[in-house]
mmCIF file of C-alpha atoms and ligand atoms in Angstrom:
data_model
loop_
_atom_site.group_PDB
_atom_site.id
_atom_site.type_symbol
_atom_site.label_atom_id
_atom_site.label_comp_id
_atom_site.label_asym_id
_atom_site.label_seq_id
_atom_site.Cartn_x
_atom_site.Cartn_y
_atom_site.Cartn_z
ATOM 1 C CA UNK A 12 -11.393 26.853 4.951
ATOM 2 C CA UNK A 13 -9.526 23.597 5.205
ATOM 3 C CA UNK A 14 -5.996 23.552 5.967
ATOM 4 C CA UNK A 15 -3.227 20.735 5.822
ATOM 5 C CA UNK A 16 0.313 22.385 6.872
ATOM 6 C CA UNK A 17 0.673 25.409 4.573
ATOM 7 C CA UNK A 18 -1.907 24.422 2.532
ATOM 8 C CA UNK A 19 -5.643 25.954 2.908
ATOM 9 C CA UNK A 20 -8.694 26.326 0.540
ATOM 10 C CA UNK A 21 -12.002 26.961 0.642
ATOM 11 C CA UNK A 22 -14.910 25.427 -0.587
ATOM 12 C CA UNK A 23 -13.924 25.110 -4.853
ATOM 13 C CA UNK A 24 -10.114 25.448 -4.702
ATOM 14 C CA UNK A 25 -7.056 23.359 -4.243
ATOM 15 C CA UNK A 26 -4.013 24.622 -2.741
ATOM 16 C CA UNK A 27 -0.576 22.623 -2.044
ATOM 17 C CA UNK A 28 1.880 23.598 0.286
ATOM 18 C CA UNK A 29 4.277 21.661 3.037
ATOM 19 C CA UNK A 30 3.485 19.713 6.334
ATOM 20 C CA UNK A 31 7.035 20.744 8.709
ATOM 21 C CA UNK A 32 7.651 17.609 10.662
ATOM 22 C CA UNK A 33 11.017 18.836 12.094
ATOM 23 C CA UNK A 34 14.654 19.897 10.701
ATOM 24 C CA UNK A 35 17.422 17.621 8.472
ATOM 25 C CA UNK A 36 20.803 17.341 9.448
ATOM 26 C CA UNK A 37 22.161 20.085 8.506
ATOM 27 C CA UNK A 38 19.230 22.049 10.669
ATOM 28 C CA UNK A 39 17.002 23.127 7.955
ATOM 29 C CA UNK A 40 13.211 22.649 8.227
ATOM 30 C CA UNK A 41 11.645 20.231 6.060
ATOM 31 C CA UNK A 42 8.306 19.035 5.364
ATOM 32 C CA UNK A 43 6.092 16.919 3.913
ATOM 33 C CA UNK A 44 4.620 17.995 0.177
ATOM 34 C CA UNK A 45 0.737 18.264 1.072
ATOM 35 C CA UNK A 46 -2.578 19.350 -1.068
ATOM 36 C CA UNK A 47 -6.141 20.233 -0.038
ATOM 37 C CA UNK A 48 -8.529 19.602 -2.467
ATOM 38 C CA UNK A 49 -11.599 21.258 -1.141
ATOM 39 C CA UNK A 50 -14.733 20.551 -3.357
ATOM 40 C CA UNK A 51 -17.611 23.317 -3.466
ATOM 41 C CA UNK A 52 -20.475 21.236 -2.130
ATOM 42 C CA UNK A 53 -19.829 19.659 1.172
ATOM 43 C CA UNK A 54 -19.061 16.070 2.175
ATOM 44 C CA UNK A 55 -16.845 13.148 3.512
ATOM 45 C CA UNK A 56 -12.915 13.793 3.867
ATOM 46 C CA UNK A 57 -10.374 11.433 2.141
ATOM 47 C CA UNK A 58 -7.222 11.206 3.478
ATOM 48 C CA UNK A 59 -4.578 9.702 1.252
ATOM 49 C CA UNK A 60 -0.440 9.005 1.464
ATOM 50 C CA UNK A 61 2.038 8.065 -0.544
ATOM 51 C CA UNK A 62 5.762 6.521 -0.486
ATOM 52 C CA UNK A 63 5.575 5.685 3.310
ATOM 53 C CA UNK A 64 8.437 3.057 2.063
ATOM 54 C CA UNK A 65 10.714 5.195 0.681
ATOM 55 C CA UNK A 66 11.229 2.763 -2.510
ATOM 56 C CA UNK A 67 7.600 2.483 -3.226
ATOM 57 C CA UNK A 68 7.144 5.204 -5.945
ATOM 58 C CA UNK A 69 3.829 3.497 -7.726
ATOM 59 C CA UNK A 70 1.773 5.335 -4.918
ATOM 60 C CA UNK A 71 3.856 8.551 -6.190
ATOM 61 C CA UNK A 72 2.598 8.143 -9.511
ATOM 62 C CA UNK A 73 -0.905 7.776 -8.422
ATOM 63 C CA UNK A 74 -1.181 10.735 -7.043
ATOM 64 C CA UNK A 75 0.625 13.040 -9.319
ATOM 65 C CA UNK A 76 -1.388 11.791 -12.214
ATOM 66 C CA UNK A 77 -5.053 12.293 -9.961
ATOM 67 C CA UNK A 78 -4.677 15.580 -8.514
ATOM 68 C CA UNK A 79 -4.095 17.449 -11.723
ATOM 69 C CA UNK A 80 -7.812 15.329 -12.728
ATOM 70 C CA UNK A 81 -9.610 16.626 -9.924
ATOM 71 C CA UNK A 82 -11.831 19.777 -10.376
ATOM 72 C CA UNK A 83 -13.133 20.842 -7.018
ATOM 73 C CA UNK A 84 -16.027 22.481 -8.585
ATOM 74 C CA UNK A 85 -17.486 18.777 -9.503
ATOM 75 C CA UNK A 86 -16.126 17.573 -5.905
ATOM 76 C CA UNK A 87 -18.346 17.311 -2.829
ATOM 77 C CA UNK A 88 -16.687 16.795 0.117
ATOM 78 C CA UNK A 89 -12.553 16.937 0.880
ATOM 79 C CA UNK A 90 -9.471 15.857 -0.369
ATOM 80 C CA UNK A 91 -6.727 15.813 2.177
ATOM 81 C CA UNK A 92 -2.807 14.308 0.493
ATOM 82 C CA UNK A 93 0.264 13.822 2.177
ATOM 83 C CA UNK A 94 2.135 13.136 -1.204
ATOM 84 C CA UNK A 95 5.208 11.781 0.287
ATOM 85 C CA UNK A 96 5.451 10.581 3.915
ATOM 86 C CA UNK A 97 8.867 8.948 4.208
ATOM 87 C CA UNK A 98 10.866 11.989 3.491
ATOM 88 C CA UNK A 99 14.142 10.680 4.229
ATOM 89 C CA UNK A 100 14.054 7.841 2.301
ATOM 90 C CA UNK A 101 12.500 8.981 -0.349
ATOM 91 C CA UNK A 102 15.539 11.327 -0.669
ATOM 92 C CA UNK A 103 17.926 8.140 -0.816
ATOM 93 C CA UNK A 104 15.613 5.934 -2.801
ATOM 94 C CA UNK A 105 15.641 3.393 0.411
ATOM 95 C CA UNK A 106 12.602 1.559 1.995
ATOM 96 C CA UNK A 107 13.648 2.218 5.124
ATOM 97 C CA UNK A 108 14.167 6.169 6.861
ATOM 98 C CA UNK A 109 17.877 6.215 7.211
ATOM 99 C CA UNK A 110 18.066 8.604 10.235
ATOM 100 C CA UNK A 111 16.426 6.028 12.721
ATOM 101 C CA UNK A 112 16.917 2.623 10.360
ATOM 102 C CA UNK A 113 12.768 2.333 11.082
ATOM 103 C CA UNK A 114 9.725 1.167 8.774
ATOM 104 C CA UNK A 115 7.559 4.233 8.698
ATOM 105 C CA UNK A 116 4.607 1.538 8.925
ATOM 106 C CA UNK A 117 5.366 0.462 12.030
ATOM 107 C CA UNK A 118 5.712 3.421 13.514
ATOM 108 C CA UNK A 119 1.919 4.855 13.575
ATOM 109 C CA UNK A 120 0.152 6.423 15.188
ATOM 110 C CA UNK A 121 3.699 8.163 16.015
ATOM 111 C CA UNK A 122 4.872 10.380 18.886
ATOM 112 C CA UNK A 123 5.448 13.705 17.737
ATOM 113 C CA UNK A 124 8.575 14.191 20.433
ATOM 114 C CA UNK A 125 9.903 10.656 19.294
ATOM 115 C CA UNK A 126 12.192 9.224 16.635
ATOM 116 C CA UNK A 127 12.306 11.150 13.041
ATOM 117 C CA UNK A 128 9.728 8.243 11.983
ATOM 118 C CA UNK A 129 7.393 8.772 14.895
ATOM 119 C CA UNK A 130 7.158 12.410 14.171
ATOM 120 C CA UNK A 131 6.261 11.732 10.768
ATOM 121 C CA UNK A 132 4.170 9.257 11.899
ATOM 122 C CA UNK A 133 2.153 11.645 14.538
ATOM 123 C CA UNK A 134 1.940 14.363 11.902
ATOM 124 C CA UNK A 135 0.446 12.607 9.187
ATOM 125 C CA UNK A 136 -1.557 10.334 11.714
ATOM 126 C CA UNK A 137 -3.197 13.444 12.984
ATOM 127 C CA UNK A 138 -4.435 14.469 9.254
ATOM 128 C CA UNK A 139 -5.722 10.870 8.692
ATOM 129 C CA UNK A 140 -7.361 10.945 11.153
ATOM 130 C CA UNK A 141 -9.530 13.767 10.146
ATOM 131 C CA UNK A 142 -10.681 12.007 7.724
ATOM 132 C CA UNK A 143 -13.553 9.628 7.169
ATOM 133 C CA UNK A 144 -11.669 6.772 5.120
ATOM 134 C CA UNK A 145 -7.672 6.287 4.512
ATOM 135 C CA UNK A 146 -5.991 5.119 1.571
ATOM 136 C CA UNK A 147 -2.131 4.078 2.634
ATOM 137 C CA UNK A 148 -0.565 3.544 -1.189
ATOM 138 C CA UNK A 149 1.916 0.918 -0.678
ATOM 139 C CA UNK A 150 3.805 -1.691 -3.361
ATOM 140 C CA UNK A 151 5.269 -4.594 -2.837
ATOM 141 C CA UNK A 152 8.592 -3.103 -2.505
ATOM 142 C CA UNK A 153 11.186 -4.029 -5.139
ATOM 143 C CA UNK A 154 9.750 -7.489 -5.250
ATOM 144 C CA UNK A 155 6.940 -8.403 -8.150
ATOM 145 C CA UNK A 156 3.547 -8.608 -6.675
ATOM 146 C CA UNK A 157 0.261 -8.606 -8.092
ATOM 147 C CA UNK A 158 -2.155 -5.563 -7.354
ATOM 148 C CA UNK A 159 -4.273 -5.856 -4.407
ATOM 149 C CA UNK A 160 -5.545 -4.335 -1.138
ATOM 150 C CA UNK A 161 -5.154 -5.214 2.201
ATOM 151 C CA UNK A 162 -7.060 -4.875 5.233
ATOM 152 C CA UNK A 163 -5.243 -4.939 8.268
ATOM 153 C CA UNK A 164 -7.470 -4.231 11.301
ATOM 154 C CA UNK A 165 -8.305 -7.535 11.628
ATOM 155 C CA UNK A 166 -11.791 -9.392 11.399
ATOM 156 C CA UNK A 167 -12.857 -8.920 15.126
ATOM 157 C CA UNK A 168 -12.535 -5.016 14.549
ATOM 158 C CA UNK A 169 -15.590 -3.303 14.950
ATOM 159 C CA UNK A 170 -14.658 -1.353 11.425
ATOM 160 C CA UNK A 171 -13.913 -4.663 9.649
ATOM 161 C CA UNK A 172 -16.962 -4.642 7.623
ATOM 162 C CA UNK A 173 -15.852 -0.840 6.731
ATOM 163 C CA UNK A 174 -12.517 -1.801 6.193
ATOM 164 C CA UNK A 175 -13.426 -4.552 3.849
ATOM 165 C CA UNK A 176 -16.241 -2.217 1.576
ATOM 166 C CA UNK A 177 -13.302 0.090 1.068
ATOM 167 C CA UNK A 178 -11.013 -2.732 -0.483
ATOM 168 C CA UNK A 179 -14.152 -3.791 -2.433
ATOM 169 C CA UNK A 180 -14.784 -0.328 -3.413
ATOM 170 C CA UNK A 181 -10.892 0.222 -4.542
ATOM 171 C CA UNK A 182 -11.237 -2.929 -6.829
ATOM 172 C CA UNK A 183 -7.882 -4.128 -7.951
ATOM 173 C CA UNK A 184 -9.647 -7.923 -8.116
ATOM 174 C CA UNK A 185 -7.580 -8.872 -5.083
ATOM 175 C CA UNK A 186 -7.470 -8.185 -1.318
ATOM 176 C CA UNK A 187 -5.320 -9.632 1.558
ATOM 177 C CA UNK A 188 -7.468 -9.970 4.560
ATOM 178 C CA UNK A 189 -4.898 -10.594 7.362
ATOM 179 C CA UNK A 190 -4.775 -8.256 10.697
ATOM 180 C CA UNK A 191 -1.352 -6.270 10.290
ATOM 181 C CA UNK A 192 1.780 -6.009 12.825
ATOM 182 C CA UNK A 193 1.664 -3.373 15.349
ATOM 183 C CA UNK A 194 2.059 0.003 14.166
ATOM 184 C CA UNK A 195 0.461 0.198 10.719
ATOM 185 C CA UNK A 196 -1.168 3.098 9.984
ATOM 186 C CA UNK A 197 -4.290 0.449 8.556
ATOM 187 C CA UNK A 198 -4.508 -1.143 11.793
ATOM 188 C CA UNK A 199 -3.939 2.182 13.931
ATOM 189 C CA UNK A 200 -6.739 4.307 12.413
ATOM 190 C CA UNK A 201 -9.454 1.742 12.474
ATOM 191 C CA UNK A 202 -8.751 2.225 16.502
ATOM 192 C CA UNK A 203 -10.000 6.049 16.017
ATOM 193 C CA UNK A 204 -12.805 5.217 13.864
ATOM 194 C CA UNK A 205 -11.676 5.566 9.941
ATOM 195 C CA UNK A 206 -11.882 2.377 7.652
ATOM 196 C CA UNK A 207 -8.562 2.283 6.187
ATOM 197 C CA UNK A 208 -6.600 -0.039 4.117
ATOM 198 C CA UNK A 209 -3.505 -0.452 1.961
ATOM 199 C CA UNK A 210 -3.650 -0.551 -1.408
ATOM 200 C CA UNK A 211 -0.444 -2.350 -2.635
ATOM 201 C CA UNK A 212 0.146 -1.519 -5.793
ATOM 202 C CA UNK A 213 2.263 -4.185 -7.496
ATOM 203 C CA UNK A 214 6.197 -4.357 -7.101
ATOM 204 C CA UNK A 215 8.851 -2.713 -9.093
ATOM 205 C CA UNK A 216 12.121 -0.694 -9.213
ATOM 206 C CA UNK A 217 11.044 3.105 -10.085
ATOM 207 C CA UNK A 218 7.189 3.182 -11.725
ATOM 208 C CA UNK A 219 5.295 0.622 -13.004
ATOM 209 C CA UNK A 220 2.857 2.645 -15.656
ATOM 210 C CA UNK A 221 -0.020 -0.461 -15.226
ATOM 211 C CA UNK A 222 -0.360 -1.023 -11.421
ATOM 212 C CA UNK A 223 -0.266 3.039 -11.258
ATOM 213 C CA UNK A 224 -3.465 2.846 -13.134
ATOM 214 C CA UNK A 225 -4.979 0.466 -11.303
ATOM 215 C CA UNK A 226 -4.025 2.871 -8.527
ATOM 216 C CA UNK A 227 -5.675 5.760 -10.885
ATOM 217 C CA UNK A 228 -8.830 3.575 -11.359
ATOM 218 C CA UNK A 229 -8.910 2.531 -7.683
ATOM 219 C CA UNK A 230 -8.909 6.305 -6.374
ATOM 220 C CA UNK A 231 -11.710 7.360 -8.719
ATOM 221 C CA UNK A 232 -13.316 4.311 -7.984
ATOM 222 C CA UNK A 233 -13.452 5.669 -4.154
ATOM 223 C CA UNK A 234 -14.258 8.960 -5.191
ATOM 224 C CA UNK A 235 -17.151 7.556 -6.655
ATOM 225 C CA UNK A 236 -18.637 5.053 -4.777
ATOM 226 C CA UNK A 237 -18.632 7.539 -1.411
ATOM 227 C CA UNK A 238 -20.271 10.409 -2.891
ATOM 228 C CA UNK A 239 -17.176 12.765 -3.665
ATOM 229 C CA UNK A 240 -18.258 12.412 -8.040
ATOM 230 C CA UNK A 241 -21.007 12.054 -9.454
ATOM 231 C CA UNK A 242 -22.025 8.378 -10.209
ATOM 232 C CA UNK A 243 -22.493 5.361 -9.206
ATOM 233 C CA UNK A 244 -20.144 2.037 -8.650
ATOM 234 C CA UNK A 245 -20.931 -1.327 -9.039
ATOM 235 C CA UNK A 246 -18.985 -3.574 -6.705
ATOM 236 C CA UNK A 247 -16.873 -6.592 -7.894
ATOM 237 C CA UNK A 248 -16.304 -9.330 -6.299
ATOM 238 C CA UNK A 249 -13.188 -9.709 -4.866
ATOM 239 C CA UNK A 250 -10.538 -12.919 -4.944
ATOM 240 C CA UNK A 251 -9.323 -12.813 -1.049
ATOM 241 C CA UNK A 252 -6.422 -14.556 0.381
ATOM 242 C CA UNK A 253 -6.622 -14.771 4.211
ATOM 243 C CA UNK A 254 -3.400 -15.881 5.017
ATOM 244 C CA UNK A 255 0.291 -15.807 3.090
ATOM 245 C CA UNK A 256 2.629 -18.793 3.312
ATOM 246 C CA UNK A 257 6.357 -17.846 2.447
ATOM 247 C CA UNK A 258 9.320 -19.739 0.538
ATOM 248 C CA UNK A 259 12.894 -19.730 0.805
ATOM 249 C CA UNK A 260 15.886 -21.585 -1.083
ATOM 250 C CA UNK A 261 16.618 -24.768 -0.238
ATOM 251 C CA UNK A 262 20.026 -24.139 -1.595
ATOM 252 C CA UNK A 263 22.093 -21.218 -3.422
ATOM 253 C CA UNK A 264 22.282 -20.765 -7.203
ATOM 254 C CA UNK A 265 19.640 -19.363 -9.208
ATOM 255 C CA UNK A 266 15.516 -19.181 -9.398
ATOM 256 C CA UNK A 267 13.199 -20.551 -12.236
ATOM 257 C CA UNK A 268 9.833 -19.852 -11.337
ATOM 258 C CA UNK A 269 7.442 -22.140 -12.647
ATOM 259 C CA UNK A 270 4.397 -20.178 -11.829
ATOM 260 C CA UNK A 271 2.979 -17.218 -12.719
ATOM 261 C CA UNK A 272 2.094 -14.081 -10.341
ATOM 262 C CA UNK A 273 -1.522 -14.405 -9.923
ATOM 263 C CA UNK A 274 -1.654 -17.977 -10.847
ATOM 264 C CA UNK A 275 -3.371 -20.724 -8.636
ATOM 265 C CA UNK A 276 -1.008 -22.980 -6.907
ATOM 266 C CA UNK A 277 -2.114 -26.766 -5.977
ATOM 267 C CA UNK A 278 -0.344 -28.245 -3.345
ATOM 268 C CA UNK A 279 2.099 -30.109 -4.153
ATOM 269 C CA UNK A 280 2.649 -28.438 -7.441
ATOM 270 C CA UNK A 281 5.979 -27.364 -8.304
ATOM 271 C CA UNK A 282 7.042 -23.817 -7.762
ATOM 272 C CA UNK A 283 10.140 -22.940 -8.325
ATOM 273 C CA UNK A 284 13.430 -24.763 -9.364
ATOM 274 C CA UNK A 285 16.906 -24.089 -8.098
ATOM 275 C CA UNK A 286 19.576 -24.789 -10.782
ATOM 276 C CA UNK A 287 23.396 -24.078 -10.999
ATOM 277 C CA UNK A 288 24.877 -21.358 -13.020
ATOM 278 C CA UNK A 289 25.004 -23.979 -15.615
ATOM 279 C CA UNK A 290 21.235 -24.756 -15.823
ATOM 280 C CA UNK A 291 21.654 -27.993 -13.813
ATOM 281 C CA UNK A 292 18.990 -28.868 -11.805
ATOM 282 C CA UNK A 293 19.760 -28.942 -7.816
ATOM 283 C CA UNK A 294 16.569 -28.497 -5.711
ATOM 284 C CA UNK A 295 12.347 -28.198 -6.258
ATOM 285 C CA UNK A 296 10.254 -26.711 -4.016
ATOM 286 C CA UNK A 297 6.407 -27.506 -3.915
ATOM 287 C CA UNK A 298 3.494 -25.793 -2.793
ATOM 288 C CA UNK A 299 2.505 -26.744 1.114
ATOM 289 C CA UNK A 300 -1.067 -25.780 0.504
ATOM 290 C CA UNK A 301 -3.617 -24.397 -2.529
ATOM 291 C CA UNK A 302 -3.950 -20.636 -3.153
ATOM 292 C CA UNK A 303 -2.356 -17.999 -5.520
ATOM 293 C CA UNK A 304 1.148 -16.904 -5.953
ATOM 294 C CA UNK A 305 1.346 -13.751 -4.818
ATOM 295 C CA UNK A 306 4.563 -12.112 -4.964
ATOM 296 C CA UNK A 307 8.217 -13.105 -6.497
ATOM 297 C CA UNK A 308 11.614 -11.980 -5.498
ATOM 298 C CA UNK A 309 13.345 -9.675 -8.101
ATOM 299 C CA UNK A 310 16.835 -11.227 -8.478
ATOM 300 C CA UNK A 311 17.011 -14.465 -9.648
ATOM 301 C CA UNK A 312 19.872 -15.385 -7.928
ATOM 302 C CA UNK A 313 19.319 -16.413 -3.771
ATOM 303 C CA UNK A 314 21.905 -18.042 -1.069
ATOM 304 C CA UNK A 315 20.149 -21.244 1.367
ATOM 305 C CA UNK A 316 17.498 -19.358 3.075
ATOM 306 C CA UNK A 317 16.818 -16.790 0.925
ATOM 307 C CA UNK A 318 13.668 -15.546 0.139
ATOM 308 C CA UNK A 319 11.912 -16.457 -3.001
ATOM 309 C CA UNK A 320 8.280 -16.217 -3.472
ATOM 310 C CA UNK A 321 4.780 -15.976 -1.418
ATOM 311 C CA UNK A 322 1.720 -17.878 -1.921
ATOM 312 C CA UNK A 323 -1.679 -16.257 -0.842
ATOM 313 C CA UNK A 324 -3.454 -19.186 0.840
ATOM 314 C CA UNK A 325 -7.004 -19.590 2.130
ATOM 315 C CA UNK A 326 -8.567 -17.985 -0.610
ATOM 316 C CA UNK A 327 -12.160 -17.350 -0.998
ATOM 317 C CA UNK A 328 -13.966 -14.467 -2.707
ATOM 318 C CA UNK A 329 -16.450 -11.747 -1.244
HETATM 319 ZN ZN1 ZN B 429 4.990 -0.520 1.864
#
């Protein structure tokens, strides 16, 4: 028998039930959704989350379009899902969990007599790390961003190598290989032994039907490269940026982007023009250095300062 919150099964069956992290505001108990997916021969243990950004809903769709795919007869090992981990914001469609104004991935591995985020944190901290390997869905937010996977632990990590096969193994043809900011749950749970990483499946408002199935693909892909299906998996090689440089506005008006997501980037190439509301021209920025552009703001319109676009930079390919 395997149980996650109310959720148990044994060996061949898949049961779904809640993981009670504490009470709202108006003192009822909530909890998390959860499933067990228990498969009838035994194996490794997947642990898997969703929607720890409240706004990132891609990770969502994964998961509600995979579990109704799996059969735990044809399943060797577990499945353990925390569906949606950022309960609060996910409630207000927000990024951020509007009781403490925290980023549930910065909060791991959580303190389960802390803030509302930490106790989510510790309680879904403690199922991951049951497992043998993590998948944290993410997105890019609300911005556009190309599909890829990141691995945060770093490259002096003694699960590194791990880290990096599960990225490989995901295959969305990118990965981000930079060591994350305190408090991810992909740099936390390498520190108790499971390879974990990120995969960040595009950017959007709402879903995003073709980076959720190159979440769909990247789950199965998993599945089947550690033993849980039946199969084997060729691995791809993957296009890696090891570092991210950022862009702002020179100036306010509005953003033409003369890149594409995904596209390489020279330096010195032009990125993105700032015009007036009238189309005049006002500002370019270049690139400071070769790689990819990775990720765009949403709204074309930006004050001095503001955030525009990101360009994945030392990029090589393992
Ligand atoms: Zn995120």
């Amino acid at each position: 028998m395997t149980t996650l919150g109310t959720a148990s099964a044994e060996p061949g069956e898949v049961d779904t039930g809640r993981l009670e992290v504490g009470e709202t505001r108006d003192g009822s108990p909530f909890g998390l959704p959860v499933a067990v997916i228990n498969g009838a021969e035994s194996g490794k243990t997947l642990y898997m989350q969703a929607a720890s950004d409240g706004d990132e809903l891609n990770g969502v769709g994964v998961i509600s379009r995979v579990v109704p795919r799996l059969d735990p007869a044809e399943l060797s090992g577990t499945i353990l899902i925390v569906g949606i981990v950022n309960y609060h914001a996910f409630q207000v469609a927000e990024h951020r969990n509007p009781v403490d104004d925290t980023k549930m991935n910065r909060a791991y591995p959580g303190n389960e007599s802390g803030t509302s985020s930490e106790r989510i944190a510790a309680a879904t901290f403690e199922a991951g790390t049951r497992a043998d390997l993590i998948l944290d869905l993410h997105q890019g937010s609300t911005s556009r961003m190309i599909d890829e996977v990141r691995v945060r632990c770093g490259k002096r990590h003694r699960l590194y190598d791990d880290c990096l096969e599960l990225a490989k193994a995901f295959d969305c043809g990118y990965v981000l290989d930079q060591k994350g900011p305190d408090g991810q749950l992909a740099r936390a749970a390498p520190d108790e032994g499971v390879p974990t990483v990120d995969p960040e499946l595009g950017g959007c408002v709402g879903w995003d039907e073709g980076s959720i199935r190159k979440g769909v693909d990247g789950v199965f892909n998993v599945l089947t490269y550690y033993g849980f299906l039946e199969g084997t998996l060729e691995l791809n090689r993957q296009t890696r940026a090891n570092s991210f440089e950022q862009y702002g506005a020179p100036g306010g008006g509005l953003i033409r982007m003369k890149k594409n997501l995904g596209e390489r980037v020279t330096r010195d190439e032009v990125l993105f023009e700032v015009t007036t509301p009238f189309g005049e021209p006002k500002e370019t920025v270049t690139a400071d250095s070769n790689g990819i552009l990775w990720r765009t703001r949403r709204l074309p319109q930006v004050a001095s300062g503001e955030y525009v676009c990101s360009v994945g930079t030392d990029v090589d390919s393992y």
